[in-house]
CSV table of C-alpha atoms in Angstrom, one decimal:
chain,number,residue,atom,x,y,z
P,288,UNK,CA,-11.2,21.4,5.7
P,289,UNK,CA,-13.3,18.6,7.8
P,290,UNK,CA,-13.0,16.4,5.0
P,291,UNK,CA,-9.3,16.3,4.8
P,292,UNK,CA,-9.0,16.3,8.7
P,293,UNK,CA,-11.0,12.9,8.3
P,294,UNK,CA,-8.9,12.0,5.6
P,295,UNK,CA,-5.8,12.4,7.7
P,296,UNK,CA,-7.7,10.8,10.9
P,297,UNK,CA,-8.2,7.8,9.3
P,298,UNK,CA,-4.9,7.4,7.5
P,299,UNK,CA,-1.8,9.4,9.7
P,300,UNK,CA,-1.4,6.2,12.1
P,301,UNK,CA,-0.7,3.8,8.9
P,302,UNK,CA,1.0,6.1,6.7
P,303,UNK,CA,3.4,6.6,10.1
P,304,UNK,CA,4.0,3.4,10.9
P,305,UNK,CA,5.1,3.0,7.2
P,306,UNK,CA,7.4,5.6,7.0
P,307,UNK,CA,9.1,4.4,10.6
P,308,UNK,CA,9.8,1.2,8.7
P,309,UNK,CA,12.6,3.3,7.2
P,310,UNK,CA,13.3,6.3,9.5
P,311,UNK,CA,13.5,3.7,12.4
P,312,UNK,CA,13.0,6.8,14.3
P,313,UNK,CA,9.2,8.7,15.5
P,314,UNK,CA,10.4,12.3,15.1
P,315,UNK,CA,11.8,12.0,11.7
P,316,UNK,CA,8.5,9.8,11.0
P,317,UNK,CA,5.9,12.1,12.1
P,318,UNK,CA,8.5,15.2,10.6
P,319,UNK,CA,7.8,13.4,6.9
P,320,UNK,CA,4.2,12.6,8.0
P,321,UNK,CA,3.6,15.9,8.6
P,322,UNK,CA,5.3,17.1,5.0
P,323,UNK,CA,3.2,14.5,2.9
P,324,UNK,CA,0.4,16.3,4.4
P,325,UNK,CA,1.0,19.5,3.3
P,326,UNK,CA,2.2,18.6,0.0
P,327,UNK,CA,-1.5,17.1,-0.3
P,328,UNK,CA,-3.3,19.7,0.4
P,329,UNK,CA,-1.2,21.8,-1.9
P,330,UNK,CA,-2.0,19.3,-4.5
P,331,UNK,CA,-5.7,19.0,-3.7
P,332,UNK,CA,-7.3,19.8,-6.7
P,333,UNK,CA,-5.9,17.2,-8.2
P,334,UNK,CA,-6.8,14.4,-6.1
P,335,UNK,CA,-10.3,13.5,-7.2
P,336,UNK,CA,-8.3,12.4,-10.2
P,337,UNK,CA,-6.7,9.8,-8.4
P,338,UNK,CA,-8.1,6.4,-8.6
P,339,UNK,CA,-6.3,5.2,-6.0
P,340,UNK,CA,-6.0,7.3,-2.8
P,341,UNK,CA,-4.5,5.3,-0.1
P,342,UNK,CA,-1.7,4.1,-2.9
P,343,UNK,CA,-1.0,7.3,-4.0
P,344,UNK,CA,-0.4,8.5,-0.5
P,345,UNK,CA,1.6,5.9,0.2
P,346,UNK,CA,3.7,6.5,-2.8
P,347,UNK,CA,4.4,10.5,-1.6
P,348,UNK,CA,5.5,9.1,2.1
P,349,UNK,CA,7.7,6.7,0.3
P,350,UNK,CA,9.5,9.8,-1.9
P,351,UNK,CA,9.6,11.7,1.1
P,352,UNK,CA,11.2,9.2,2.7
P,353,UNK,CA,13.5,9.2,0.1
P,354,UNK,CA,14.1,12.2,-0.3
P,355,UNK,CA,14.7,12.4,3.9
P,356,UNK,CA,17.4,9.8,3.4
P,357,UNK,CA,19.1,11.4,0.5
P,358,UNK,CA,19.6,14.8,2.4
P,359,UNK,CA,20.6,13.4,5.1
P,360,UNK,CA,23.1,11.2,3.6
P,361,UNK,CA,22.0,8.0,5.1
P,362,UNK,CA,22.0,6.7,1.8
P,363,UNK,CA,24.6,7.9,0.1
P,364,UNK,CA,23.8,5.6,-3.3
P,365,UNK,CA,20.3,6.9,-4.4
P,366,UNK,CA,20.4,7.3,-7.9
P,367,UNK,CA,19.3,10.7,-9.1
P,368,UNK,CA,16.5,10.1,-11.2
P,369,UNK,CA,12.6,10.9,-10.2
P,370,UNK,CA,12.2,8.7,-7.0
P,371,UNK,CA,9.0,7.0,-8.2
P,372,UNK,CA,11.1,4.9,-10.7
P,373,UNK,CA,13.6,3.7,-7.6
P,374,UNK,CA,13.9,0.0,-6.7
P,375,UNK,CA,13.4,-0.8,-3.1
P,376,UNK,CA,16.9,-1.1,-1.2
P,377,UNK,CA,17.8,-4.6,-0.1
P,378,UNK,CA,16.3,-4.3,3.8
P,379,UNK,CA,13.1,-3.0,1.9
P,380,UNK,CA,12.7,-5.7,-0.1
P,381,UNK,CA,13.7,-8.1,2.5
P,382,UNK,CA,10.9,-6.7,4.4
P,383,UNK,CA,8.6,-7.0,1.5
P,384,UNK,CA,9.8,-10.3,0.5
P,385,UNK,CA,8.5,-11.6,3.6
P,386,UNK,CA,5.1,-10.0,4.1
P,387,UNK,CA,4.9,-11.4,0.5
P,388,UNK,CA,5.5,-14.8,2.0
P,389,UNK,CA,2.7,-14.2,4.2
P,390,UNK,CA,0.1,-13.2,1.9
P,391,UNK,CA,0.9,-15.7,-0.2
P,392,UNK,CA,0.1,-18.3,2.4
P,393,UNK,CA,-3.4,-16.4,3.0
P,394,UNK,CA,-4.3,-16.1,-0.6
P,395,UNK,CA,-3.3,-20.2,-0.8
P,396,UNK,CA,-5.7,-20.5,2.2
P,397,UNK,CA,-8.5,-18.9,0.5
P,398,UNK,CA,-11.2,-21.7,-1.0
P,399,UNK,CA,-11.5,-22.2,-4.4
P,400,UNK,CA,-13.5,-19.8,-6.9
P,401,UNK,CA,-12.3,-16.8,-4.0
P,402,UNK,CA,-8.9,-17.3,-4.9
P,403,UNK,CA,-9.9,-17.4,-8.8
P,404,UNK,CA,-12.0,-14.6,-8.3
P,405,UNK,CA,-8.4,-12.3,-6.1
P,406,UNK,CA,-6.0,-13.5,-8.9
P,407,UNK,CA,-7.8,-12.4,-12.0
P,408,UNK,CA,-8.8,-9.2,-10.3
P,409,UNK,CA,-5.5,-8.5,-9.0
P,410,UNK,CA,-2.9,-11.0,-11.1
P,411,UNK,CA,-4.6,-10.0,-14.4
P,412,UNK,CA,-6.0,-6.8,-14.0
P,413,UNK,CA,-9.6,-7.7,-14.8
P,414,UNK,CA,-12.4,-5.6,-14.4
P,415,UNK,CA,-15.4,-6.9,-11.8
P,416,UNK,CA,-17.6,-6.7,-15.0
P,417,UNK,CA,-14.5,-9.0,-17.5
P,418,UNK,CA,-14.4,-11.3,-14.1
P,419,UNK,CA,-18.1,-12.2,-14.0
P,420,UNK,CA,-18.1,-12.6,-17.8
P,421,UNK,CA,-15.8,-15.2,-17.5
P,422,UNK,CA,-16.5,-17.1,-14.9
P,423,UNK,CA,-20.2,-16.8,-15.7
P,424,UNK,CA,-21.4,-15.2,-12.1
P,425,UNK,CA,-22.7,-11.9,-11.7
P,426,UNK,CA,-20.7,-8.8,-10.3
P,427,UNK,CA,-22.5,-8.8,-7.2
P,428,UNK,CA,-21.1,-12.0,-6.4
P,429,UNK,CA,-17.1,-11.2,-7.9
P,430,UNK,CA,-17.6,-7.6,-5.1
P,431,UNK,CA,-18.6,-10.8,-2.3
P,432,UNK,CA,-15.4,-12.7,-3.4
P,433,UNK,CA,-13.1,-10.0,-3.4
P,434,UNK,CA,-14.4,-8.5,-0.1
P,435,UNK,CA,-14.0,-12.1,1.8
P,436,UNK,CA,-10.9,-12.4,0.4
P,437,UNK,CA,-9.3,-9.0,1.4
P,438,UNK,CA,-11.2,-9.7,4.7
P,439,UNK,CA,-9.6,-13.2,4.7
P,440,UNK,CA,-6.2,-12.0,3.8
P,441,UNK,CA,-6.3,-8.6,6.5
P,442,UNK,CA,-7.2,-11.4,9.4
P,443,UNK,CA,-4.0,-13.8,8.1
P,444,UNK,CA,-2.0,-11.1,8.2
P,445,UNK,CA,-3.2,-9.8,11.8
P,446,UNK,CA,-2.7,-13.1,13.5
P,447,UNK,CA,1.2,-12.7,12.4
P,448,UNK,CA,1.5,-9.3,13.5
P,449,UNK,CA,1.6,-7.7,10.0
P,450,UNK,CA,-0.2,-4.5,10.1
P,451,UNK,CA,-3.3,-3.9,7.5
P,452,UNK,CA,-1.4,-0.8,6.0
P,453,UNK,CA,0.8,-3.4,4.0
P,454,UNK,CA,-2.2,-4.6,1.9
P,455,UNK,CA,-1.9,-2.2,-0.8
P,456,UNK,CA,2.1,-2.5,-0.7
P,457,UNK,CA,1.4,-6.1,-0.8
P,458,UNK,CA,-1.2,-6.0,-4.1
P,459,UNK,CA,1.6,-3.8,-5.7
P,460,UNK,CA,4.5,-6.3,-4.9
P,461,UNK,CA,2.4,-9.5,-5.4
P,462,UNK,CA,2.2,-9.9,-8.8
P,463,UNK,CA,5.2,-8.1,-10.2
């Protein structure tokens, strides 16, 4: 149990300021909040499976969210299939289109082999090990790149008031 009370200490603030991007409302936020975490625990012998965590997570407060909208009929449209395979709505992707905006201008602002080094890891897909291969430097220094970059990119997106939760939203939506 300490381990998943860390786990929801050092994720409950972003996961809730997520999910009020869509309830627009606290109680309903901290209502879903609260159901994502007991649906993980129930599922917690699963989760070492997971490759990534904070994604995943993410993923169950956006299908809760879903599913808080659908029975409450504020969204009277949803489609009825699995909510995972769900486009954004239009003021979701609005949203997204312009955090996407302001990535973009941090990843342009990154020097050189950094930028390479972001794009083929999270553009192509490539492995820190395929990365250093090809551009002939060793994996110690692709981990350096990456880490400045995602350090680079957190502070860009600071200064223009865009929380650090949207990073992994942002690495989903980037590239697609």
């Amino acid at each position: 149990m300490p381990a998943f009370r860390r786990l929801y200490e050092l994720l409950a603030g972003d996961l809730l300021q997520y999910i009020r991007l869509f309830t627009g409302n606290r109680a309903d936020a901290e209502e879903i909040l609260q159901d994502v975490f007991v649906k993980l625990w129930e599922k917690r012998e699963t989760l070492p499976d997971i490759r990534s965590f904070r994604s995943y997570l993410f993923k169950m407060g956006r299908n809760h969210v879903l599913n808080y909208l659908r029975s409450e009929k504020k969204w009277e449209t949803l489609p009825a299939e699995d909510p995972v395979l769900i486009q954004p709505d239009p003021a979701e992707k609005a949203i997204i289109k312009e955090y996407y905006r302001i990535a973009q201008d941090a990843i342009d602002h990154l020097p050189e082999r950094r930028k390479q080094v972001f794009r083929l890891r999270e553009e192509d897909g490539l492995s820190l090990d395929e990365i250093a291969s090809l551009l002939g430097i060793s994996k110690s220094a692709v981990k350096q790149h990456l880490y400045a970059a995602t350090a680079h990119i957190r502070k860009y997106l600071q200064q223009y008031g865009v929380s650090t939760v949207y990073l992994p939203l942002f690495c989903t939506y980037l590239y697609t």
